[in-house]
XYZ file of C-alpha atoms in Angstrom:
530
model
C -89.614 -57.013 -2.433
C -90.344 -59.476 -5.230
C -92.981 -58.756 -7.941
C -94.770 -62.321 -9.250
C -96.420 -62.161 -12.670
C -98.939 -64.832 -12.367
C -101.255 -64.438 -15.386
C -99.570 -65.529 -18.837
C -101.256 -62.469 -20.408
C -98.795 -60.677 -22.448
C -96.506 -58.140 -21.172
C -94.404 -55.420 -22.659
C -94.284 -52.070 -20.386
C -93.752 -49.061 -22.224
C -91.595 -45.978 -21.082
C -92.298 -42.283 -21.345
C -95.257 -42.100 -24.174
C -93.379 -40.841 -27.644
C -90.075 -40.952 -26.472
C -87.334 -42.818 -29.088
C -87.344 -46.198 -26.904
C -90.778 -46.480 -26.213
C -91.768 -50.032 -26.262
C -94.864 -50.927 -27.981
C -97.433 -53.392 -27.227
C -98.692 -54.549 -30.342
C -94.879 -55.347 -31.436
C -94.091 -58.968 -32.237
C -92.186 -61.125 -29.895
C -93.861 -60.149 -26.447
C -92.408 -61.667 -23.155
C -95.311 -63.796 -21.776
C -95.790 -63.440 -17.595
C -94.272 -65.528 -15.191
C -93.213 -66.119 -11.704
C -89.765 -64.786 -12.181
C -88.129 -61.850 -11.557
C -86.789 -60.801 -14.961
C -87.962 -57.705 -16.744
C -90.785 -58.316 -19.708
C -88.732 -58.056 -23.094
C -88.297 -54.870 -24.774
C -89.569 -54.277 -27.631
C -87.760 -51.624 -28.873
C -84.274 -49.999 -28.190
C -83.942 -46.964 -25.361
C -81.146 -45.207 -26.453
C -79.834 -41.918 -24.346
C -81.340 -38.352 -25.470
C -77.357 -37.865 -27.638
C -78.092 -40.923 -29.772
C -78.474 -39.582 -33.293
C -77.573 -35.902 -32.693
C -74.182 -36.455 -34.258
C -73.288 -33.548 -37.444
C -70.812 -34.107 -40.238
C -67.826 -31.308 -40.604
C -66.884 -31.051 -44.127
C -63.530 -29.498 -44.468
C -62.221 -28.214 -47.195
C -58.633 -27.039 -47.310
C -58.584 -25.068 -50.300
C -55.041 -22.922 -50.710
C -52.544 -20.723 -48.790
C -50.221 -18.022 -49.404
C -47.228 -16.225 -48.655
C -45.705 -19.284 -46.769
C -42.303 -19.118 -45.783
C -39.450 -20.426 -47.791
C -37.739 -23.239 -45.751
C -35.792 -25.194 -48.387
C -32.004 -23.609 -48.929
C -29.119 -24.585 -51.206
C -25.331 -24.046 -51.250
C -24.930 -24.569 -47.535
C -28.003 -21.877 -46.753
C -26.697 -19.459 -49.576
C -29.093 -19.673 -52.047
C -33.013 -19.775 -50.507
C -35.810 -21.919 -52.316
C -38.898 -22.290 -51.746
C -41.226 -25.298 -49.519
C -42.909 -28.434 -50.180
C -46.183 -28.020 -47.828
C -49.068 -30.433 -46.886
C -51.455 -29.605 -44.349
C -52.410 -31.509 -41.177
C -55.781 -31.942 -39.422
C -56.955 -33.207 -36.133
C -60.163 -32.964 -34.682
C -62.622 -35.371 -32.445
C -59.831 -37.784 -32.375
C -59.103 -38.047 -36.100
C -56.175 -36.807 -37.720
C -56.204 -35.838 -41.702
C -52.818 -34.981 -43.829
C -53.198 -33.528 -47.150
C -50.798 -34.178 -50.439
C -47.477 -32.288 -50.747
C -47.557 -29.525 -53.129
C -43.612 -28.972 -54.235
C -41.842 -26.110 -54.730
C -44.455 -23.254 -53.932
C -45.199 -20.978 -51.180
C -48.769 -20.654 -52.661
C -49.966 -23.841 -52.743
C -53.313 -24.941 -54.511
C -54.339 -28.019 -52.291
C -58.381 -28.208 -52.795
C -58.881 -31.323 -50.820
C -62.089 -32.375 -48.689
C -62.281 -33.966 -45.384
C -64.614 -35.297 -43.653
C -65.554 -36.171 -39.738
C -68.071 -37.082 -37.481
C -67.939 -34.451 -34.917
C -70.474 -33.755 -31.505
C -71.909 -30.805 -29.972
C -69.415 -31.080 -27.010
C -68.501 -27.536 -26.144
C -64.307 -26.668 -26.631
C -63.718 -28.579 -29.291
C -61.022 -26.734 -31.598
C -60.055 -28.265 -35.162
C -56.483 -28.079 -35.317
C -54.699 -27.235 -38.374
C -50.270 -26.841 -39.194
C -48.772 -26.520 -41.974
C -45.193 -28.482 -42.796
C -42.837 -28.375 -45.429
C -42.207 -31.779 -46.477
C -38.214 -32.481 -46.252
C -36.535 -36.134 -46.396
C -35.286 -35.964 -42.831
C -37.318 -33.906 -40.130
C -40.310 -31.515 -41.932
C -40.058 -27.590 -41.348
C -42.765 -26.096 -39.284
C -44.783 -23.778 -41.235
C -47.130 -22.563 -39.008
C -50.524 -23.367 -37.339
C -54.032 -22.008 -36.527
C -57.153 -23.177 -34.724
C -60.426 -23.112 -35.252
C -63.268 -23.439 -32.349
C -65.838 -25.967 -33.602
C -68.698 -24.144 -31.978
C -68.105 -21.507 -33.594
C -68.640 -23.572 -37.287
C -71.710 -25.936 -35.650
C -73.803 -22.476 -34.549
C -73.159 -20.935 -37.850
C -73.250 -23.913 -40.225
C -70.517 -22.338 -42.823
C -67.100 -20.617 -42.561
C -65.089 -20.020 -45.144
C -62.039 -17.413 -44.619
C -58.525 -16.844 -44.820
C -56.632 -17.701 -41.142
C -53.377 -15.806 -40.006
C -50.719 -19.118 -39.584
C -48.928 -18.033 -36.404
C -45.881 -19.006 -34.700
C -44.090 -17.916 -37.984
C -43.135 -14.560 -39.674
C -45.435 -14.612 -42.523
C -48.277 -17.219 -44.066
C -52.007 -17.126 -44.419
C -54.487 -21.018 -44.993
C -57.571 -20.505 -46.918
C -60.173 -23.121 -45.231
C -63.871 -23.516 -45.810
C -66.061 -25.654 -43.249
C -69.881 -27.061 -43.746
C -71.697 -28.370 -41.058
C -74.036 -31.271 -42.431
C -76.681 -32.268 -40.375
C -78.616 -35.672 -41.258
C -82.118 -35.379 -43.057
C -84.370 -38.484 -41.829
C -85.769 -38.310 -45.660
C -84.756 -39.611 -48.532
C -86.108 -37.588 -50.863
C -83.181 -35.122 -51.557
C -80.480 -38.383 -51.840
C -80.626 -38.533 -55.681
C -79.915 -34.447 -55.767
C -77.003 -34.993 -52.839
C -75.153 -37.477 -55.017
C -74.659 -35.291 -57.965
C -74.211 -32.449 -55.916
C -71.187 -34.551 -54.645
C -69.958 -35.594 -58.103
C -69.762 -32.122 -58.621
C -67.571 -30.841 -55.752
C -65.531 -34.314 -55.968
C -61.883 -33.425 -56.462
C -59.422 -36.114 -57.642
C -57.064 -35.916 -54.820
C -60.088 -36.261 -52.380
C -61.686 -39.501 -51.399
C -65.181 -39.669 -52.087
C -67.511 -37.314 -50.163
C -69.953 -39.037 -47.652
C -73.723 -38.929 -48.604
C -75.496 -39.770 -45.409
C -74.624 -40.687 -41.718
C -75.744 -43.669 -40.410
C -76.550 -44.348 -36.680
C -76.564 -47.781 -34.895
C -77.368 -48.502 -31.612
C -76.577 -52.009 -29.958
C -78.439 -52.347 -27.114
C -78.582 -56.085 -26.404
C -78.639 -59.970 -27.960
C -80.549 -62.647 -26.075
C -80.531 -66.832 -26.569
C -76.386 -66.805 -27.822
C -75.652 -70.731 -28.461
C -73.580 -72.046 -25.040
C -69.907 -72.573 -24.740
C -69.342 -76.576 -24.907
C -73.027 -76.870 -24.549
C -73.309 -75.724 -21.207
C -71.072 -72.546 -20.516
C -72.457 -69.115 -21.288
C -69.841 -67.162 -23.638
C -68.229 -63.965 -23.235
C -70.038 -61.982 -25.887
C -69.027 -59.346 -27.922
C -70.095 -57.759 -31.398
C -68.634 -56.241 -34.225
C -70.187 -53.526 -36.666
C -68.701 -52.723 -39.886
C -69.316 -50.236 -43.010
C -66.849 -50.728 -45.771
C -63.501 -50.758 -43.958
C -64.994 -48.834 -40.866
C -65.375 -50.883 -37.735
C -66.698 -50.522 -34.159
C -66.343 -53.046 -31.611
C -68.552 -53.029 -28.252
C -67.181 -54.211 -24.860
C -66.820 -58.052 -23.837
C -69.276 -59.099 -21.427
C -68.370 -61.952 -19.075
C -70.068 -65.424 -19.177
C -73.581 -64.470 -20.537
C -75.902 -65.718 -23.113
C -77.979 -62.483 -22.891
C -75.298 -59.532 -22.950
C -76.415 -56.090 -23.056
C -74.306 -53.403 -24.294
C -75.932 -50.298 -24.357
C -73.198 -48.401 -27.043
C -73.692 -46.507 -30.545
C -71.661 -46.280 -33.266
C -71.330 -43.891 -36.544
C -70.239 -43.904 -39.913
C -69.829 -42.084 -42.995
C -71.949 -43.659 -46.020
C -71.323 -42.418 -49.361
C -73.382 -45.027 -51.380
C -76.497 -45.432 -49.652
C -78.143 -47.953 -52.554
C -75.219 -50.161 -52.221
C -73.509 -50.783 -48.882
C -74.641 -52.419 -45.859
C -74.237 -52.776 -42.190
C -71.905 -55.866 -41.197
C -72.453 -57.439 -37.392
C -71.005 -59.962 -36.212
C -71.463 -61.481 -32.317
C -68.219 -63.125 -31.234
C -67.243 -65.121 -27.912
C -63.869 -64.493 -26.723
C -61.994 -68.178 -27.052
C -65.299 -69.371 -28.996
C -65.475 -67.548 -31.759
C -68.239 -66.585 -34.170
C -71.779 -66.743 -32.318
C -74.182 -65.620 -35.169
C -73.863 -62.450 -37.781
C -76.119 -59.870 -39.483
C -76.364 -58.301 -42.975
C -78.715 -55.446 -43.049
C -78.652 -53.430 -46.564
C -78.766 -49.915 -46.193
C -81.217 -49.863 -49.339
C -83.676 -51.513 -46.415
C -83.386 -47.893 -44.624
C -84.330 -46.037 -47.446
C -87.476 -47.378 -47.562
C -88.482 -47.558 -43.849
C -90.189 -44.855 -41.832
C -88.317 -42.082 -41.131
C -85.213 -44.120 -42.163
C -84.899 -46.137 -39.311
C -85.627 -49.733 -37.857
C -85.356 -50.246 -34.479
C -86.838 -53.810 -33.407
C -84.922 -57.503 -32.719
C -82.908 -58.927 -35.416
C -82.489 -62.588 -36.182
C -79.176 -63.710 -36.217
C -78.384 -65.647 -39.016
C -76.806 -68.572 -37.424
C -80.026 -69.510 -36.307
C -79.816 -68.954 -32.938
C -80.365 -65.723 -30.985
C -81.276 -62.404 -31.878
C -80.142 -58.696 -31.625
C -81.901 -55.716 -30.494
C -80.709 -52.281 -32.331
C -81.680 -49.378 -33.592
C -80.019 -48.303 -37.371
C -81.056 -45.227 -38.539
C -79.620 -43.121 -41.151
C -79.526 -39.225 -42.485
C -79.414 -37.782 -45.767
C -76.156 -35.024 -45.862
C -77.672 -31.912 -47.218
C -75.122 -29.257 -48.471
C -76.288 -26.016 -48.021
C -73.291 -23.980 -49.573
C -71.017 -26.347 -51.568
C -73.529 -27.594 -53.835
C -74.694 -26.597 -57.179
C -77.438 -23.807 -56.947
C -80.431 -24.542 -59.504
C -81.511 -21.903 -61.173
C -83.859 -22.225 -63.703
C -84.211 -18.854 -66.159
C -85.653 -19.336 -69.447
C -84.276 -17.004 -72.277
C -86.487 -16.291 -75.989
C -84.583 -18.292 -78.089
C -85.030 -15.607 -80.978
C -81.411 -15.650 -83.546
C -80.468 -12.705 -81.334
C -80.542 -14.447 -78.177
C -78.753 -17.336 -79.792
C -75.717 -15.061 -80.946
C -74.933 -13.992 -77.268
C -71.994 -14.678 -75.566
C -72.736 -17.503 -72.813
C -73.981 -15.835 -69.562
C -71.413 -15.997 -66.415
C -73.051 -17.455 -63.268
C -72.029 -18.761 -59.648
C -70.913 -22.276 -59.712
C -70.727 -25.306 -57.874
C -67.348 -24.283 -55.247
C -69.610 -22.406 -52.779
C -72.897 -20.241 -52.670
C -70.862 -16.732 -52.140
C -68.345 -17.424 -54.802
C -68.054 -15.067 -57.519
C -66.227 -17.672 -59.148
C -67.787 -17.793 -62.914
C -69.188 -20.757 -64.844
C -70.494 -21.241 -68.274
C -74.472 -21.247 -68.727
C -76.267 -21.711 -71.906
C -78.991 -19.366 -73.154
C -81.608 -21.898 -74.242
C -85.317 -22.214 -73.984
C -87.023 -24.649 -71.123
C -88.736 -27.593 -71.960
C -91.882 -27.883 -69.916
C -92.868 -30.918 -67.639
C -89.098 -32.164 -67.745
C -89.514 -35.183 -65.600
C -91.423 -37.000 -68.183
C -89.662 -36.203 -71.707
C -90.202 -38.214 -73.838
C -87.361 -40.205 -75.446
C -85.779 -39.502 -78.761
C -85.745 -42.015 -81.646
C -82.162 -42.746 -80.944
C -82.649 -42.358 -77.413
C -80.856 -39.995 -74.769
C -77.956 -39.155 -72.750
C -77.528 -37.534 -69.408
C -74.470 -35.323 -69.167
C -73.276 -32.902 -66.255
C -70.917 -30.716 -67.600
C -69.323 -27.160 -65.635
C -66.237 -25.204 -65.006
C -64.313 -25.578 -61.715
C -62.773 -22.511 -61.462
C -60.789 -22.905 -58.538
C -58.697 -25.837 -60.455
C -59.034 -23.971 -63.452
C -60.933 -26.955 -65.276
C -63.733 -27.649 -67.273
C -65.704 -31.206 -66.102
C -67.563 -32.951 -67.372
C -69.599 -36.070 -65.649
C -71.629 -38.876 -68.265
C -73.925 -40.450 -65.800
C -75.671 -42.845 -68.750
C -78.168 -43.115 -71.306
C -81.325 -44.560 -71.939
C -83.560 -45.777 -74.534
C -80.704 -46.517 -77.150
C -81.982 -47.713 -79.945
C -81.401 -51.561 -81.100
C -80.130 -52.148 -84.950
C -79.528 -55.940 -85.160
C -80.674 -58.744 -83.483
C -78.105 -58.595 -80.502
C -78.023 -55.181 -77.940
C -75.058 -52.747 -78.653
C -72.040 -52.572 -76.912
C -71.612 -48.692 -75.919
C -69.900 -45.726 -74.497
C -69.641 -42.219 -74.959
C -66.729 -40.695 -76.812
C -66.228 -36.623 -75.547
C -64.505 -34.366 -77.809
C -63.655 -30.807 -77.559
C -64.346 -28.981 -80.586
C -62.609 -27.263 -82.744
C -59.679 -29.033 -81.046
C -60.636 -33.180 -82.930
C -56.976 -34.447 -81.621
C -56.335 -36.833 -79.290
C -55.289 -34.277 -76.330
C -58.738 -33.300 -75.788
C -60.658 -36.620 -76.879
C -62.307 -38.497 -73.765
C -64.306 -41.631 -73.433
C -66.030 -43.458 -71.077
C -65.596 -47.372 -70.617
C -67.995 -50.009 -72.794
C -70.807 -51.596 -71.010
C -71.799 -54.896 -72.838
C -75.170 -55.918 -74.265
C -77.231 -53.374 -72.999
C -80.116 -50.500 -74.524
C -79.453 -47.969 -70.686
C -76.374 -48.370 -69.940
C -75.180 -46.438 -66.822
C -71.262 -45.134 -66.510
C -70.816 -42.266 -64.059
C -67.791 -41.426 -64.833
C -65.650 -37.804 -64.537
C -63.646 -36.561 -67.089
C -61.573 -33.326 -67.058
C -59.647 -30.926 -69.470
C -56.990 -28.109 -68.045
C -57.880 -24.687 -69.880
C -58.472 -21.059 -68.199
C -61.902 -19.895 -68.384
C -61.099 -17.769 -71.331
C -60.770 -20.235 -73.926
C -63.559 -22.650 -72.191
C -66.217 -20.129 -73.515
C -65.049 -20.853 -77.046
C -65.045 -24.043 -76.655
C -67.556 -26.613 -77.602
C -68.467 -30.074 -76.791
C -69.195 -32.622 -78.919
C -71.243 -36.098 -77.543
C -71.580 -39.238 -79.351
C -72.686 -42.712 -78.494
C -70.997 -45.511 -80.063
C -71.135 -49.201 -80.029
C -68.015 -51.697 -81.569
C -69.589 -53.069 -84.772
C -68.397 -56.506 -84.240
C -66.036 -58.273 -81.782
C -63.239 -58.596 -84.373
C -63.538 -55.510 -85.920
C -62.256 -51.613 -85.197
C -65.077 -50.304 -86.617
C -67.345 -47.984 -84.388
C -70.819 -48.012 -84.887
C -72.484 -44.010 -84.480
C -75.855 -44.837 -82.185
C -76.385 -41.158 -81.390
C -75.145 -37.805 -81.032
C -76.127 -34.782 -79.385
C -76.993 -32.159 -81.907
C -76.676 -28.028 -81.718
C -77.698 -25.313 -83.711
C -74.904 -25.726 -86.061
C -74.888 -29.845 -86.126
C -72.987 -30.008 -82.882
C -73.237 -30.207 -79.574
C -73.618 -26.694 -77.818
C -73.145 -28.120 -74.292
C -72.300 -25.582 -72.238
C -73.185 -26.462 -67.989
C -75.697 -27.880 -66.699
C -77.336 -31.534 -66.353
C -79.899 -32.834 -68.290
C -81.014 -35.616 -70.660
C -80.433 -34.547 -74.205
C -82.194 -36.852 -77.257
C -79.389 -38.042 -79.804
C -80.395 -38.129 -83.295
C -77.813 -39.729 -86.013
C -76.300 -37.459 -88.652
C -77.703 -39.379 -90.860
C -80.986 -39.930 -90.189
C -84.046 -39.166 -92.503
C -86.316 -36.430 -91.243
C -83.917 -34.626 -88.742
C -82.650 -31.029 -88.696
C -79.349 -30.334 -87.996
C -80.352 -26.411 -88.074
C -82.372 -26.765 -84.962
C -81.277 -25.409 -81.217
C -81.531 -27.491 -78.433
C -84.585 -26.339 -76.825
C -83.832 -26.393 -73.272
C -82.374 -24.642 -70.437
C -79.431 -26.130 -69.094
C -80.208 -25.904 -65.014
C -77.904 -28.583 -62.473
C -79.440 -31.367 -60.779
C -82.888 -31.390 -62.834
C -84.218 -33.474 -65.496
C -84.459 -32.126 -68.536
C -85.023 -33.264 -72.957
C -84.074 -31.691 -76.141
C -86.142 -31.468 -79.407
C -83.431 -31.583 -82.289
């Protein structure tokens, strides 16, 4: 039976009411009627009910134990010890972590990460080798079912390796399921600086979720021949390519692809259609910063291609990774700041590894500033500083994320950075500095910085901020901008992130003798009166 549309009154049938793909009729780009047999034109994609429903597995292989000792010298006479690594597979994707030498108890603390699916008897899959310049020693393996992890949403234990005499793997795994709002992104970034080891590549901050359903109008082959389409998406150095359809200028699809973002404000989805023998057909940039801002962080319409000719229809849409355990907690406590209070030892409180460690971390008994999302700025303006002890690599961290607000001496903007010192220590060992931004009042810098010490000697220590600026392009001089100021002239930074207002030692009318006012809580916003 054919069907003849004979009015030219627009048409664009929808599906089920409410459902992802339905098509809507006010949308732009209708298919007019006509006496043909073709379909009207969607106007949005119809993706299967499993588009979208994708989690994130966070894997963190923290440290084993009582591994066996495969490495032997003097023909076998004299034992030693291993050199292990770890390796990973799961959903297709294998991981291998960095070789720890000489040590049956190995201290690895590396995160993975991988897009995984609700597909029942999936196992991750974890051995253990001893790294040796021929063939590597088994060390032993262990499984772990992944709907075990994706029902609970956290595991963290010790596993039995087996196939071996002795040997126990400390793993902890995070299901992350994408948020369709960006309102927690700012908090999931830090929270990811925070749990950011150096031997792990940087932790993903949202998933995003593309659907190509179809293209229409592709330029012809030599004018006349349809090509054989195909398309390309890519995320950094992550690609998917769809299948080639033959001889079409209208090729539909119908596949999804994910991928790990871990800069939302910056990247971008690449696409690229391609005919096999002919080459590029037309190509796509779409900023992810164009998600952020759309409803429920998604477009799904057609896309103009930008050689002109044809268009793509796909869905992008893109979740915000909220940790539930690994992140900092924020607790916000506010102490009297009589001298009593002030003479305390810092308090010892859960830190940023996990939410049931009893690993301590420093804390600073100060008093809270109230509205703390609109301090105002200091005269020499202010500094924002994350700054806590990893216990589990034994290290205190610091993060500068930027200032604000700097004040302007001469005619031209200062060149600055922040120097870091650990007081009473002023030697070079424990002297850190970020690089120099050029010409500019808010400069930002996000960047890590780390000093080796047992938790001990971190609660005597102290650290001391400053903001500097080269005097002049030939000379060494530094020029002081700012520097964060404690109850005894220096800085009492302790944990926590906040803004702190830097006033110059120098400077007429300040108080050295005052305590930072403030409460130093993670991921909030927060000023000091000096």
């Amino acid at each position: 039976m054919r069907i003849l549309y004979l009015d030219s009154s627009e048409i664009c049938f929808p599906t089920v009411p409410g459902s992802p793909g339905a098509w809507d009729v006010d949308s732009e780009s209708p298919q007019r009627g006509s006496s043909v047999d073709a379909p009207p034109r969607p106007c949005h994609t119809t993706p299967d009910s499993q588009f979208g429903t994708e989690h994130v597995l966070r894997i963190h292989v923290l440290e084993a134990q009582d591994l066996i000792a495969k490495d032997r010298f003097l023909g076998g006479l004299v034992k030693g010890k291993s050199d292990p690594y770890v390796k990973l597979k799961l959903a297709g994707r294998s991981f291998r972590s960095h070789v720890v030498r000489e040590d049956l108890n190995p201290r690895w603390n590396e995160v993975f990460e991988v897009i995984v699916t609700s597909v029942p008897g999936q196992e991750l899959e974890v051995e253990v080798f001893d790294k040796d310049l021929d063939k590597d020693d088994f060390l032993g393996r262990c499984k772990v079912s992944l709907t075990t992890v994706l029902n609970s949403g956290f595991l963290d234990e010790w596993l039995t390796l087996e196939d071996v005499p002795s040997g126990r793997l400390h793993l902890r795994l995070e299901r992350l399921t994408p948020r369709p709002t960006a309102a927690e992104l700012e908090e999931v970034l830090q929270v990811n600086s925070l749990i950011q080891t150096q031997k792990s590549a940087e932790l993903a901050a949202a998933l995003l979720s593309v659907y190509m359903e179809r293209a229409e109008d592709l330029p012809l082959r030599k004018g006349t021949k349809p090509p054989n389409p195909y398309a390309t998406l890519t995320v950094g150095d992550t690609s998917h390519k769809t299948k080639t359809v033959s001889q079409t200028s209208a090729p539909v699809w119908d596949e999804s692809a994910s991928f790990l973002i871990r800069k939302p404000y910056t990247e971008s989805l690449e696409l690229q259609v391609r005919g096999e023998g002919t080459g590029l057909l037309g190509s796509l940039s779409l900023p992810l910063s164009e998600l952020l801002v759309a409803d429920q962080l998604c477009l799904d319409r057609w896309f103009t291609l930008s050689s002109g000719q044809g268009q793509v229809l796909l869905r992008a849409q893109l979740g915000i990774l909220v940790s539930q355990h690994s992140g900092v907690e924020a607790h916000s406590h506010s102490y009297s700041h009589s001298s009593s209070s002030l003479s305390e030892e810092p308090e010892l409180w859960g830190g940023p590894p996990h939410i049931t460690s009893s690993a301590p971390e420093l804390r600073q008994r100060l008093t809270h500033v109230d509205s703390p999302l609109e301090a105002p700025a200091g005269p020499l303006g202010q500094v924002k500083l994350t700054v806590w002890y990893y216990s589990e690599e034994r290290k205190l961290v610091s993060i500068v994320h930027g200032c604000r607000a700097l004040r302007q001496n001469g005619r031209d903007p200062p060149d600055p950075y922040v120097s870091l010192l650990l007081l009473p220590d002023k030697n070079r060992g424990t002297k850190r500095k970020t690089s120099q931004k050029k010409r500019t009042l808010s400069p930002e810098f996000n960047e890590r910085f780390e000093w080796e010490l047992p938790l001990d000697e971190a609660l005597r220590r102290k650290l001391d901020v400053s903001v500097k600026s080269n005097s002049s392009f030939m000379s060494r001089e530094r020029e002081l901008l700012g520097k964060v100021r404690g109850q005894d002239g220096r800085a009492e930074v302790r944990a926590g992130s906040c803004w702190y207002q830097g006033y110059s030692p120098c400077e007429e009318g300040s108080t050295p003798g005052d305590p930072l006012e403030v409460t130093l809580s993670p991921l909030q916003w927060f000023a000091t009166s000096m």
